[in-house]
Amino acid sequence: MSGNHEPRGGAATTTESAGDEPLAISRQYLRAVRVGDPTDPARESLAAVSEDALAALSEPAATAFWLNVYNAATQTLLTDRPALYDSRIRFFRADAVTVADTALSLDDVEHGLLRGRSKYGLGYLPRLLRSGFER
């Protein structure tokens, strides 16, 4: 990722509502990954986000949230566990990020949350969270 592009969802502002908190956290996580800052604070905040806060996101905000999380988690996994990439199946199925106290793999995020279906065309993935923040 080159240039000074802002993470999806634009620059964080001080006037964001509490409902935008998950989006702001996802931007912080992606920004930290891009500039090499510690990611633990953002990752801890993602783990603590409530399902209600995720469910309250508008569809565009939810899409930006999950894209930011997916991109940051991919880079984190490549940095922290590069040997996993030798087996792409293991890489995409490994726990990559915890959101709302739920460990998610990159496959979970991409196919269960962003696309809303199994990548194998066998129907929908099982519900990851009972709140229904998956598609």
mmCIF file with all atom_site columns, C-alpha atoms in Angstrom, residues 9-131:
data_model
loop_
_atom_site.group_PDB
_atom_site.id
_atom_site.type_symbol
_atom_site.label_atom_id
_atom_site.label_alt_id
_atom_site.label_comp_id
_atom_site.label_asym_id
_atom_site.label_entity_id
_atom_site.label_seq_id
_atom_site.pdbx_PDB_ins_code
_atom_site.Cartn_x
_atom_site.Cartn_y
_atom_site.Cartn_z
_atom_site.occupancy
_atom_site.B_iso_or_equiv
_atom_site.pdbx_formal_charge
_atom_site.auth_seq_id
_atom_site.auth_comp_id
_atom_site.auth_asym_id
_atom_site.auth_atom_id
_atom_site.pdbx_PDB_model_num
ATOM 1   C CA . GLY A 1 9   ? -14.134 5.553   5.864  1.00 0.00 ? 9   GLY A CA 1
ATOM 2   C CA . GLY A 1 10  ? -12.039 8.736   5.629  1.00 0.00 ? 10  GLY A CA 1
ATOM 3   C CA . ALA A 1 11  ? -10.092 10.542  8.284  1.00 0.00 ? 11  ALA A CA 1
ATOM 4   C CA . ALA A 1 12  ? -11.235 10.199  11.863 1.00 0.00 ? 12  ALA A CA 1
ATOM 5   C CA . THR A 1 13  ? -12.799 13.296  13.314 1.00 0.00 ? 13  THR A CA 1
ATOM 6   C CA . THR A 1 14  ? -13.507 14.437  16.827 1.00 0.00 ? 14  THR A CA 1
ATOM 7   C CA . THR A 1 15  ? -17.195 14.768  15.997 1.00 0.00 ? 15  THR A CA 1
ATOM 8   C CA . GLU A 1 16  ? -17.781 11.085  15.271 1.00 0.00 ? 16  GLU A CA 1
ATOM 9   C CA . SER A 1 17  ? -20.763 9.642   17.066 1.00 0.00 ? 17  SER A CA 1
ATOM 10  C CA . ALA A 1 18  ? -20.448 6.694   19.430 1.00 0.00 ? 18  ALA A CA 1
ATOM 11  C CA . GLY A 1 19  ? -21.984 4.579   16.660 1.00 0.00 ? 19  GLY A CA 1
ATOM 12  C CA . ASP A 1 20  ? -18.915 5.290   14.513 1.00 0.00 ? 20  ASP A CA 1
ATOM 13  C CA . GLU A 1 21  ? -16.519 3.995   17.160 1.00 0.00 ? 21  GLU A CA 1
ATOM 14  C CA . PRO A 1 22  ? -15.899 0.611   15.485 1.00 0.00 ? 22  PRO A CA 1
ATOM 15  C CA . LEU A 1 23  ? -15.087 2.368   12.201 1.00 0.00 ? 23  LEU A CA 1
ATOM 16  C CA . ALA A 1 24  ? -12.661 4.712   13.962 1.00 0.00 ? 24  ALA A CA 1
ATOM 17  C CA . ILE A 1 25  ? -10.965 1.740   15.644 1.00 0.00 ? 25  ILE A CA 1
ATOM 18  C CA . SER A 1 26  ? -10.621 -0.071  12.314 1.00 0.00 ? 26  SER A CA 1
ATOM 19  C CA . ARG A 1 27  ? -9.015  3.042   10.805 1.00 0.00 ? 27  ARG A CA 1
ATOM 20  C CA . GLN A 1 28  ? -6.603  3.271   13.744 1.00 0.00 ? 28  GLN A CA 1
ATOM 21  C CA . TYR A 1 29  ? -5.658  -0.387  13.287 1.00 0.00 ? 29  TYR A CA 1
ATOM 22  C CA . LEU A 1 30  ? -4.994  -0.008  9.558  1.00 0.00 ? 30  LEU A CA 1
ATOM 23  C CA . ARG A 1 31  ? -3.099  3.248   10.051 1.00 0.00 ? 31  ARG A CA 1
ATOM 24  C CA . ALA A 1 32  ? -0.900  1.652   12.748 1.00 0.00 ? 32  ALA A CA 1
ATOM 25  C CA . VAL A 1 33  ? -0.092  -1.254  10.426 1.00 0.00 ? 33  VAL A CA 1
ATOM 26  C CA . ARG A 1 34  ? 0.773   1.098   7.559  1.00 0.00 ? 34  ARG A CA 1
ATOM 27  C CA . VAL A 1 35  ? 3.150   3.312   9.534  1.00 0.00 ? 35  VAL A CA 1
ATOM 28  C CA . GLY A 1 36  ? 4.638   0.600   11.734 1.00 0.00 ? 36  GLY A CA 1
ATOM 29  C CA . ASP A 1 37  ? 3.120   1.736   15.020 1.00 0.00 ? 37  ASP A CA 1
ATOM 30  C CA . PRO A 1 38  ? 2.102   -0.801  17.676 1.00 0.00 ? 38  PRO A CA 1
ATOM 31  C CA . THR A 1 39  ? -1.202  -2.451  16.778 1.00 0.00 ? 39  THR A CA 1
ATOM 32  C CA . ASP A 1 40  ? -2.017  -3.942  20.183 1.00 0.00 ? 40  ASP A CA 1
ATOM 33  C CA . PRO A 1 41  ? -4.157  -0.995  21.388 1.00 0.00 ? 41  PRO A CA 1
ATOM 34  C CA . ALA A 1 42  ? -6.365  -1.099  18.281 1.00 0.00 ? 42  ALA A CA 1
ATOM 35  C CA . ARG A 1 43  ? -6.541  -4.902  18.325 1.00 0.00 ? 43  ARG A CA 1
ATOM 36  C CA . GLU A 1 44  ? -7.601  -4.869  21.976 1.00 0.00 ? 44  GLU A CA 1
ATOM 37  C CA . SER A 1 45  ? -10.258 -2.274  21.161 1.00 0.00 ? 45  SER A CA 1
ATOM 38  C CA . LEU A 1 46  ? -11.554 -4.406  18.275 1.00 0.00 ? 46  LEU A CA 1
ATOM 39  C CA . ALA A 1 47  ? -11.827 -7.400  20.580 1.00 0.00 ? 47  ALA A CA 1
ATOM 40  C CA . ALA A 1 48  ? -13.823 -5.288  23.042 1.00 0.00 ? 48  ALA A CA 1
ATOM 41  C CA . VAL A 1 49  ? -16.237 -3.783  20.489 1.00 0.00 ? 49  VAL A CA 1
ATOM 42  C CA . SER A 1 50  ? -19.803 -4.817  21.216 1.00 0.00 ? 50  SER A CA 1
ATOM 43  C CA . GLU A 1 51  ? -21.955 -6.686  18.739 1.00 0.00 ? 51  GLU A CA 1
ATOM 44  C CA . ASP A 1 52  ? -24.547 -3.926  19.185 1.00 0.00 ? 52  ASP A CA 1
ATOM 45  C CA . ALA A 1 53  ? -22.021 -1.304  18.048 1.00 0.00 ? 53  ALA A CA 1
ATOM 46  C CA . LEU A 1 54  ? -21.275 -3.364  14.935 1.00 0.00 ? 54  LEU A CA 1
ATOM 47  C CA . ALA A 1 55  ? -24.957 -3.911  14.214 1.00 0.00 ? 55  ALA A CA 1
ATOM 48  C CA . ALA A 1 56  ? -25.542 -0.137  14.459 1.00 0.00 ? 56  ALA A CA 1
ATOM 49  C CA . LEU A 1 57  ? -23.144 0.623   11.583 1.00 0.00 ? 57  LEU A CA 1
ATOM 50  C CA . SER A 1 58  ? -24.723 1.666   8.300  1.00 0.00 ? 58  SER A CA 1
ATOM 51  C CA . GLU A 1 59  ? -24.006 -0.643  5.375  1.00 0.00 ? 59  GLU A CA 1
ATOM 52  C CA . PRO A 1 60  ? -21.301 1.657   3.912  1.00 0.00 ? 60  PRO A CA 1
ATOM 53  C CA . ALA A 1 61  ? -19.693 2.083   7.347  1.00 0.00 ? 61  ALA A CA 1
ATOM 54  C CA . ALA A 1 62  ? -19.815 -1.675  7.983  1.00 0.00 ? 62  ALA A CA 1
ATOM 55  C CA . THR A 1 63  ? -18.200 -2.347  4.602  1.00 0.00 ? 63  THR A CA 1
ATOM 56  C CA . ALA A 1 64  ? -15.443 0.180   5.352  1.00 0.00 ? 64  ALA A CA 1
ATOM 57  C CA . PHE A 1 65  ? -14.990 -1.332  8.823  1.00 0.00 ? 65  PHE A CA 1
ATOM 58  C CA . TRP A 1 66  ? -14.571 -4.892  7.514  1.00 0.00 ? 66  TRP A CA 1
ATOM 59  C CA . LEU A 1 67  ? -12.300 -3.814  4.637  1.00 0.00 ? 67  LEU A CA 1
ATOM 60  C CA . ASN A 1 68  ? -10.047 -1.948  7.075  1.00 0.00 ? 68  ASN A CA 1
ATOM 61  C CA . VAL A 1 69  ? -9.998  -4.916  9.462  1.00 0.00 ? 69  VAL A CA 1
ATOM 62  C CA . TYR A 1 70  ? -9.322  -7.395  6.639  1.00 0.00 ? 70  TYR A CA 1
ATOM 63  C CA . ASN A 1 71  ? -6.460  -5.362  5.150  1.00 0.00 ? 71  ASN A CA 1
ATOM 64  C CA . ALA A 1 72  ? -4.843  -4.649  8.513  1.00 0.00 ? 72  ALA A CA 1
ATOM 65  C CA . ALA A 1 73  ? -5.216  -8.252  9.703  1.00 0.00 ? 73  ALA A CA 1
ATOM 66  C CA . THR A 1 74  ? -3.677  -9.528  6.456  1.00 0.00 ? 74  THR A CA 1
ATOM 67  C CA . GLN A 1 75  ? -0.630  -7.302  6.885  1.00 0.00 ? 75  GLN A CA 1
ATOM 68  C CA . THR A 1 76  ? -0.359  -8.200  10.578 1.00 0.00 ? 76  THR A CA 1
ATOM 69  C CA . LEU A 1 77  ? -0.482  -11.918 9.794  1.00 0.00 ? 77  LEU A CA 1
ATOM 70  C CA . LEU A 1 78  ? 2.139   -11.542 7.046  1.00 0.00 ? 78  LEU A CA 1
ATOM 71  C CA . THR A 1 79  ? 4.409   -9.650  9.438  1.00 0.00 ? 79  THR A CA 1
ATOM 72  C CA . ASP A 1 80  ? 3.881   -11.754 12.563 1.00 0.00 ? 80  ASP A CA 1
ATOM 73  C CA . ARG A 1 81  ? 3.591   -15.217 10.989 1.00 0.00 ? 81  ARG A CA 1
ATOM 74  C CA . PRO A 1 82  ? 5.091   -15.102 7.473  1.00 0.00 ? 82  PRO A CA 1
ATOM 75  C CA . ALA A 1 83  ? 5.635   -18.885 7.322  1.00 0.00 ? 83  ALA A CA 1
ATOM 76  C CA . LEU A 1 84  ? 1.857   -19.368 7.285  1.00 0.00 ? 84  LEU A CA 1
ATOM 77  C CA . TYR A 1 85  ? 1.775   -17.957 3.757  1.00 0.00 ? 85  TYR A CA 1
ATOM 78  C CA . ASP A 1 86  ? 3.625   -21.046 2.506  1.00 0.00 ? 86  ASP A CA 1
ATOM 79  C CA . SER A 1 87  ? 0.253   -22.773 2.742  1.00 0.00 ? 87  SER A CA 1
ATOM 80  C CA . ARG A 1 88  ? -2.406  -20.374 1.549  1.00 0.00 ? 88  ARG A CA 1
ATOM 81  C CA . ILE A 1 89  ? -5.131  -22.574 3.013  1.00 0.00 ? 89  ILE A CA 1
ATOM 82  C CA . ARG A 1 90  ? -3.530  -22.340 6.476  1.00 0.00 ? 90  ARG A CA 1
ATOM 83  C CA . PHE A 1 91  ? -2.882  -18.619 6.010  1.00 0.00 ? 91  PHE A CA 1
ATOM 84  C CA . PHE A 1 92  ? -6.476  -17.698 5.191  1.00 0.00 ? 92  PHE A CA 1
ATOM 85  C CA . ARG A 1 93  ? -7.951  -20.069 7.786  1.00 0.00 ? 93  ARG A CA 1
ATOM 86  C CA . ALA A 1 94  ? -5.678  -19.056 10.683 1.00 0.00 ? 94  ALA A CA 1
ATOM 87  C CA . ASP A 1 95  ? -7.158  -16.849 13.383 1.00 0.00 ? 95  ASP A CA 1
ATOM 88  C CA . ALA A 1 96  ? -6.130  -13.378 12.254 1.00 0.00 ? 96  ALA A CA 1
ATOM 89  C CA . VAL A 1 97  ? -8.120  -10.916 14.340 1.00 0.00 ? 97  VAL A CA 1
ATOM 90  C CA . THR A 1 98  ? -10.583 -10.876 17.211 1.00 0.00 ? 98  THR A CA 1
ATOM 91  C CA . VAL A 1 99  ? -13.674 -8.698  16.839 1.00 0.00 ? 99  VAL A CA 1
ATOM 92  C CA . ALA A 1 100 ? -16.381 -8.551  19.512 1.00 0.00 ? 100 ALA A CA 1
ATOM 93  C CA . ASP A 1 101 ? -14.700 -11.389 21.422 1.00 0.00 ? 101 ASP A CA 1
ATOM 94  C CA . THR A 1 102 ? -14.844 -13.636 18.336 1.00 0.00 ? 102 THR A CA 1
ATOM 95  C CA . ALA A 1 103 ? -11.660 -14.917 16.703 1.00 0.00 ? 103 ALA A CA 1
ATOM 96  C CA . LEU A 1 104 ? -11.930 -14.558 12.929 1.00 0.00 ? 104 LEU A CA 1
ATOM 97  C CA . SER A 1 105 ? -9.821  -15.839 10.066 1.00 0.00 ? 105 SER A CA 1
ATOM 98  C CA . LEU A 1 106 ? -9.337  -13.901 6.855  1.00 0.00 ? 106 LEU A CA 1
ATOM 99  C CA . ASP A 1 107 ? -11.708 -16.395 5.198  1.00 0.00 ? 107 ASP A CA 1
ATOM 100 C CA . ASP A 1 108 ? -14.342 -15.619 7.853  1.00 0.00 ? 108 ASP A CA 1
ATOM 101 C CA . VAL A 1 109 ? -14.074 -11.898 7.159  1.00 0.00 ? 109 VAL A CA 1
ATOM 102 C CA . GLU A 1 110 ? -13.935 -12.105 3.370  1.00 0.00 ? 110 GLU A CA 1
ATOM 103 C CA . HIS A 1 111 ? -16.470 -14.807 2.677  1.00 0.00 ? 111 HIS A CA 1
ATOM 104 C CA . GLY A 1 112 ? -18.740 -14.687 5.719  1.00 0.00 ? 112 GLY A CA 1
ATOM 105 C CA . LEU A 1 113 ? -18.858 -10.956 6.351  1.00 0.00 ? 113 LEU A CA 1
ATOM 106 C CA . LEU A 1 114 ? -17.889 -9.089  3.187  1.00 0.00 ? 114 LEU A CA 1
ATOM 107 C CA . ARG A 1 115 ? -19.310 -11.476 0.599  1.00 0.00 ? 115 ARG A CA 1
ATOM 108 C CA . GLY A 1 116 ? -21.885 -13.172 2.824  1.00 0.00 ? 116 GLY A CA 1
ATOM 109 C CA . ARG A 1 117 ? -21.399 -16.676 1.458  1.00 0.00 ? 117 ARG A CA 1
ATOM 110 C CA . SER A 1 118 ? -19.047 -19.633 1.467  1.00 0.00 ? 118 SER A CA 1
ATOM 111 C CA . LYS A 1 119 ? -16.215 -19.386 -1.027 1.00 0.00 ? 119 LYS A CA 1
ATOM 112 C CA . TYR A 1 120 ? -16.982 -22.969 -2.007 1.00 0.00 ? 120 TYR A CA 1
ATOM 113 C CA . GLY A 1 121 ? -20.522 -22.192 -3.114 1.00 0.00 ? 121 GLY A CA 1
ATOM 114 C CA . LEU A 1 122 ? -22.032 -24.573 -0.588 1.00 0.00 ? 122 LEU A CA 1
ATOM 115 C CA . GLY A 1 123 ? -24.300 -21.985 0.969  1.00 0.00 ? 123 GLY A CA 1
ATOM 116 C CA . TYR A 1 124 ? -23.785 -19.577 3.795  1.00 0.00 ? 124 TYR A CA 1
ATOM 117 C CA . LEU A 1 125 ? -21.172 -19.943 6.475  1.00 0.00 ? 125 LEU A CA 1
ATOM 118 C CA . PRO A 1 126 ? -22.499 -20.704 9.932  1.00 0.00 ? 126 PRO A CA 1
ATOM 119 C CA . ARG A 1 127 ? -23.318 -17.586 11.893 1.00 0.00 ? 127 ARG A CA 1
ATOM 120 C CA . LEU A 1 128 ? -20.148 -16.224 13.401 1.00 0.00 ? 128 LEU A CA 1
ATOM 121 C CA . LEU A 1 129 ? -21.972 -14.033 15.870 1.00 0.00 ? 129 LEU A CA 1
ATOM 122 C CA . ARG A 1 130 ? -25.548 -14.191 17.044 1.00 0.00 ? 130 ARG A CA 1
ATOM 123 C CA . SER A 1 131 ? -26.094 -10.472 16.405 1.00 0.00 ? 131 SER A CA 1
#
